[in-house]
Short mmCIF file of N, CA and C in Angstrom, two decimals:
data_model
loop_
_atom_site.label_atom_id
_atom_site.label_comp_id
_atom_site.label_asym_id
_atom_site.label_seq_id
_atom_site.Cartn_x
_atom_site.Cartn_y
_atom_site.Cartn_z
N ARG D 1 1.29 -0.60 -0.12
CA ARG D 1 -0.53 -0.16 -0.13
C ARG D 1 0.52 1.36 0.26
N GLY D 2 2.11 0.56 -0.01
CA GLY D 2 2.58 2.27 0.64
C GLY D 2 4.60 1.86 0.39
N LEU D 3 4.77 2.70 0.36
CA LEU D 3 6.47 2.62 0.33
C LEU D 3 7.06 3.31 1.75
N ILE D 4 7.31 2.09 2.88
CA ILE D 4 8.84 3.27 4.11
C ILE D 4 10.35 3.41 3.76
N VAL D 5 10.41 4.26 4.40
CA VAL D 5 11.63 4.15 4.07
C VAL D 5 12.89 4.65 5.64
N THR D 6 13.56 4.11 6.06
CA THR D 6 13.62 3.67 7.24
C THR D 6 15.60 3.98 7.21
N ALA D 7 15.75 3.46 8.68
CA ALA D 7 17.09 4.05 8.58
C ALA D 7 17.41 4.48 10.27
N ARG D 8 18.76 4.28 10.58
CA ARG D 8 18.57 4.44 11.97
C ARG D 8 18.88 5.49 12.73
N GLY D 9 18.21 5.85 14.10
CA GLY D 9 18.24 7.56 13.15
C GLY D 9 19.24 7.79 14.57
N GLU D 10 20.36 7.19 15.32
CA GLU D 10 21.21 7.99 16.91
C GLU D 10 21.85 8.54 17.08
N LYS D 11 22.13 9.61 15.24
CA LYS D 11 22.75 10.25 14.57
C LYS D 11 21.87 11.64 14.92
N TYR D 12 20.30 11.59 15.34
CA TYR D 12 19.68 12.75 15.37
C TYR D 12 19.15 12.81 16.38
N GLY D 13 19.24 11.59 17.32
CA GLY D 13 18.48 10.92 18.73
C GLY D 13 17.52 10.26 19.21
N TYR D 14 17.36 10.05 17.90
CA TYR D 14 16.39 9.14 18.44
C TYR D 14 16.74 7.22 17.90
N ASP D 15 16.21 5.89 18.15
CA ASP D 15 16.53 4.64 17.73
C ASP D 15 16.40 4.69 15.93
N ILE D 16 15.27 5.07 14.99
CA ILE D 16 15.02 5.16 13.74
C ILE D 16 14.55 6.37 13.83
N ILE D 17 14.42 6.08 11.86
CA ILE D 17 14.52 7.65 11.77
C ILE D 17 13.20 6.72 9.91
N SER D 18 12.13 6.99 9.73
CA SER D 18 11.53 7.24 8.59
C SER D 18 10.51 8.13 7.76
N ARG D 19 10.59 7.36 6.61
CA ARG D 19 9.33 9.00 6.23
C ARG D 19 8.16 7.36 5.78
N PHE D 20 7.33 7.64 4.51
CA PHE D 20 6.37 7.16 4.53
C PHE D 20 5.45 7.90 3.65
N PHE D 21 5.45 6.93 2.03
CA PHE D 21 4.96 7.34 0.50
C PHE D 21 3.35 6.61 0.24
N ALA D 22 2.80 6.99 0.17
CA ALA D 22 1.59 6.01 -0.73
C ALA D 22 1.01 7.60 -1.32
N PRO D 23 1.66 7.72 -2.57
CA PRO D 23 1.30 8.10 -3.58
C PRO D 23 -0.16 7.39 -4.22
N GLN D 24 -0.06 5.82 -4.66
CA GLN D 24 -1.49 5.32 -5.27
C GLN D 24 -2.45 5.77 -4.60
N LEU D 25 -2.45 5.49 -3.36
CA LEU D 25 -3.52 6.19 -2.72
C LEU D 25 -3.67 7.85 -1.61
N GLY D 26 -3.75 8.26 -3.05
CA GLY D 26 -3.41 9.79 -2.97
C GLY D 26 -3.50 10.40 -1.63
N ILE D 27 -2.07 9.44 -1.40
CA ILE D 27 -0.92 9.84 -0.05
C ILE D 27 0.28 10.41 -0.34
N PRO D 28 0.58 11.78 -1.32
CA PRO D 28 1.64 11.80 -1.52
C PRO D 28 3.31 10.94 -0.47
N GLU D 29 2.91 12.01 0.61
CA GLU D 29 4.05 11.23 2.11
C GLU D 29 3.17 11.77 3.03
N ASP D 30 2.80 10.23 4.01
CA ASP D 30 2.11 10.55 5.41
C ASP D 30 2.96 10.95 6.31
N ALA D 31 2.18 11.69 7.14
CA ALA D 31 3.18 13.29 8.06
C ALA D 31 3.44 11.92 9.74
N VAL D 32 2.98 11.08 9.60
CA VAL D 32 3.30 10.06 10.85
C VAL D 32 2.37 9.70 11.10
N THR D 33 2.58 8.16 10.50
CA THR D 33 2.04 6.97 10.40
C THR D 33 2.08 5.41 11.31
N GLY D 34 1.31 5.46 12.19
CA GLY D 34 1.54 4.99 13.07
C GLY D 34 1.70 2.68 12.55
N SER D 35 0.81 2.73 11.45
CA SER D 35 1.12 1.18 11.29
C SER D 35 2.35 1.18 10.45
N ALA D 36 2.78 2.31 9.59
CA ALA D 36 4.06 1.62 9.03
C ALA D 36 4.90 1.48 10.70
N HIS D 37 4.61 2.09 11.71
CA HIS D 37 5.87 1.45 12.56
C HIS D 37 5.59 0.22 13.35
N CYS D 38 4.08 -0.05 13.23
CA CYS D 38 3.99 -1.79 13.70
C CYS D 38 4.65 -2.70 12.84
N SER D 39 5.07 -2.09 11.52
CA SER D 39 6.01 -3.13 10.62
C SER D 39 7.41 -3.51 11.31
N LEU D 40 7.52 -2.32 10.86
CA LEU D 40 9.43 -1.38 11.54
C LEU D 40 9.85 -1.83 12.64
N TYR D 41 8.84 -1.53 13.33
CA TYR D 41 9.64 -2.90 15.35
C TYR D 41 10.46 -4.01 15.55
N PRO D 42 9.94 -5.35 14.46
CA PRO D 42 9.75 -6.07 15.07
C PRO D 42 11.82 -6.31 14.15
N TYR D 43 11.29 -5.08 13.29
CA TYR D 43 12.83 -5.66 12.11
C TYR D 43 13.69 -4.56 13.27
N TRP D 44 13.83 -3.55 14.08
CA TRP D 44 14.28 -2.59 14.33
C TRP D 44 14.65 -3.88 15.72
N GLN D 45 13.40 -3.68 16.24
CA GLN D 45 13.80 -4.63 17.84
C GLN D 45 15.35 -5.56 17.18
N ALA D 46 15.19 -6.64 16.33
CA ALA D 46 15.62 -7.55 16.00
C ALA D 46 17.05 -6.93 16.09
N LYS D 47 17.52 -6.02 15.38
CA LYS D 47 18.74 -5.03 14.57
C LYS D 47 19.27 -4.38 15.92
N LEU D 48 18.75 -3.93 17.30
CA LEU D 48 18.96 -2.98 17.97
C LEU D 48 18.95 -4.20 19.13
N GLY D 49 18.62 -4.64 19.96
CA GLY D 49 17.90 -5.50 20.66
C GLY D 49 17.45 -4.55 22.12
N GLN D 50 15.90 -3.42 21.38
CA GLN D 50 15.91 -3.23 22.58
C GLN D 50 14.28 -3.44 22.27
N ARG D 51 13.80 -3.16 23.42
CA ARG D 51 12.37 -3.39 23.75
C ARG D 51 11.92 -2.28 23.32
N GLU D 52 12.25 -0.87 24.51
CA GLU D 52 11.08 0.01 23.73
C GLU D 52 12.21 0.85 22.48
N LEU D 53 11.74 1.28 21.36
CA LEU D 53 11.95 2.19 20.90
C LEU D 53 11.33 3.47 20.80
N VAL D 54 12.07 4.34 19.94
CA VAL D 54 12.23 5.76 19.96
C VAL D 54 12.38 6.21 18.33
N ALA D 55 10.93 6.70 17.71
CA ALA D 55 11.39 6.68 15.96
C ALA D 55 10.69 8.09 16.61
N TYR D 56 11.48 8.65 15.25
CA TYR D 56 10.91 10.17 14.33
C TYR D 56 10.54 10.45 12.58
N GLN D 57 10.06 10.66 12.64
CA GLN D 57 8.47 9.77 11.01
C GLN D 57 9.08 11.47 10.69
N ALA D 58 10.19 11.47 9.80
CA ALA D 58 10.33 13.07 9.02
C ALA D 58 9.77 13.08 7.75
N SER D 59 8.99 13.53 7.90
CA SER D 59 7.80 14.50 7.01
C SER D 59 8.20 16.16 7.06
N ALA D 60 7.79 17.28 6.77
CA ALA D 60 7.44 18.02 6.74
C ALA D 60 6.96 17.86 8.26
N ARG D 61 5.85 18.19 8.57
CA ARG D 61 5.34 18.38 9.86
C ARG D 61 6.04 17.25 10.72
N GLY D 62 7.01 16.25 10.45
CA GLY D 62 7.25 15.94 11.72
C GLY D 62 6.63 15.49 12.65
N GLY D 63 6.44 13.87 13.52
CA GLY D 63 6.14 13.71 14.73
C GLY D 63 7.23 12.24 14.92
N VAL D 64 7.15 12.25 16.51
CA VAL D 64 8.06 11.04 17.28
C VAL D 64 7.08 10.47 18.11
N ILE D 65 7.24 9.21 17.76
CA ILE D 65 6.81 7.93 18.05
C ILE D 65 7.90 7.18 18.82
N LYS D 66 7.04 6.65 19.93
CA LYS D 66 7.42 5.55 21.73
C LYS D 66 6.68 4.58 21.35
N MET D 67 7.67 3.32 20.71
CA MET D 67 7.30 2.06 20.44
C MET D 67 6.99 1.34 22.14
N GLN D 68 6.00 0.23 22.45
CA GLN D 68 5.53 -0.31 23.82
C GLN D 68 6.12 -1.65 23.22
N PRO D 69 6.21 -2.52 23.63
CA PRO D 69 6.19 -3.99 23.54
C PRO D 69 4.93 -4.45 24.81
N GLN D 70 4.18 -4.90 24.17
CA GLN D 70 2.79 -5.26 25.26
C GLN D 70 2.43 -6.56 25.50
N GLY D 71 3.06 -7.38 25.03
CA GLY D 71 3.04 -9.07 24.68
C GLY D 71 2.21 -9.59 23.82
N GLY D 72 2.51 -10.71 23.40
CA GLY D 72 2.01 -11.15 21.80
C GLY D 72 2.08 -9.84 21.29
N ASP D 73 1.55 -10.03 20.29
CA ASP D 73 1.55 -9.43 18.85
C ASP D 73 0.88 -7.77 19.80
N ARG D 74 0.70 -8.01 20.66
CA ARG D 74 0.72 -5.79 20.43
C ARG D 74 1.55 -5.01 21.19
N LEU D 75 1.67 -3.52 20.32
CA LEU D 75 2.44 -2.85 20.83
C LEU D 75 1.75 -1.32 20.69
N LEU D 76 1.99 -0.65 22.00
CA LEU D 76 1.92 0.56 21.86
C LEU D 76 2.17 1.42 21.36
N LEU D 77 1.74 2.65 20.49
CA LEU D 77 3.01 3.83 20.10
C LEU D 77 2.04 4.30 20.92
N LEU D 78 2.67 5.64 21.08
CA LEU D 78 2.65 6.75 22.09
C LEU D 78 3.55 7.52 21.64
N GLY D 79 2.46 8.78 21.33
CA GLY D 79 2.88 10.21 20.99
C GLY D 79 1.92 11.28 20.70
N GLN D 80 2.46 13.14 20.25
CA GLN D 80 1.29 13.71 19.97
C GLN D 80 0.09 12.79 18.88
N ALA D 81 -0.82 13.04 18.23
CA ALA D 81 -2.04 12.94 17.96
C ALA D 81 -2.34 14.91 17.43
N VAL D 82 -2.84 14.69 15.95
CA VAL D 82 -3.42 15.48 15.76
C VAL D 82 -4.64 14.81 15.19
N THR D 83 -5.92 16.32 14.86
CA THR D 83 -7.88 15.49 14.93
C THR D 83 -7.87 16.32 13.54
N ILE D 84 -7.74 14.88 12.43
CA ILE D 84 -7.87 16.08 11.43
C ILE D 84 -8.61 15.76 10.49
N PHE D 85 -10.34 14.63 11.75
CA PHE D 85 -11.37 14.68 11.15
C PHE D 85 -12.17 14.29 12.48
N ALA D 86 -13.60 14.38 12.40
CA ALA D 86 -14.65 14.22 13.12
C ALA D 86 -15.98 13.82 12.87
N GLY D 87 -16.74 12.88 13.39
CA GLY D 87 -17.90 12.73 12.68
C GLY D 87 -18.96 12.01 13.51
N GLU D 88 -19.42 12.01 13.71
CA GLU D 88 -20.59 11.30 14.37
C GLU D 88 -21.33 10.00 13.52
N LEU D 89 -21.71 8.80 14.19
CA LEU D 89 -22.51 8.07 13.63
C LEU D 89 -23.76 7.41 13.97
N LEU D 90 -24.57 7.84 13.25
CA LEU D 90 -26.39 7.80 13.56
C LEU D 90 -27.07 6.38 13.50
N LEU D 91 -27.77 5.89 14.08
CA LEU D 91 -27.90 4.64 13.46
C LEU D 91 -28.86 4.80 14.07
#
């Protein structure tokens, strides 16, 4: 669904840095992508040997994502969120 570009981020004060592009979905570059970091976590956790990781997504807006495993296949993502859409479900 998109392209993730990633590298070690220690030079910048983070464990990893990344960018996410999905032009075929109408998203030239996503500002901060939680789902991408769910995919990146197992790769970088094995490479770095750290249980908790801090990532920076280096888009124009940018954002920091803290990743903490919660057991099994669960991963807790922590960071600031921006509401871009709100709605109400009517039954």
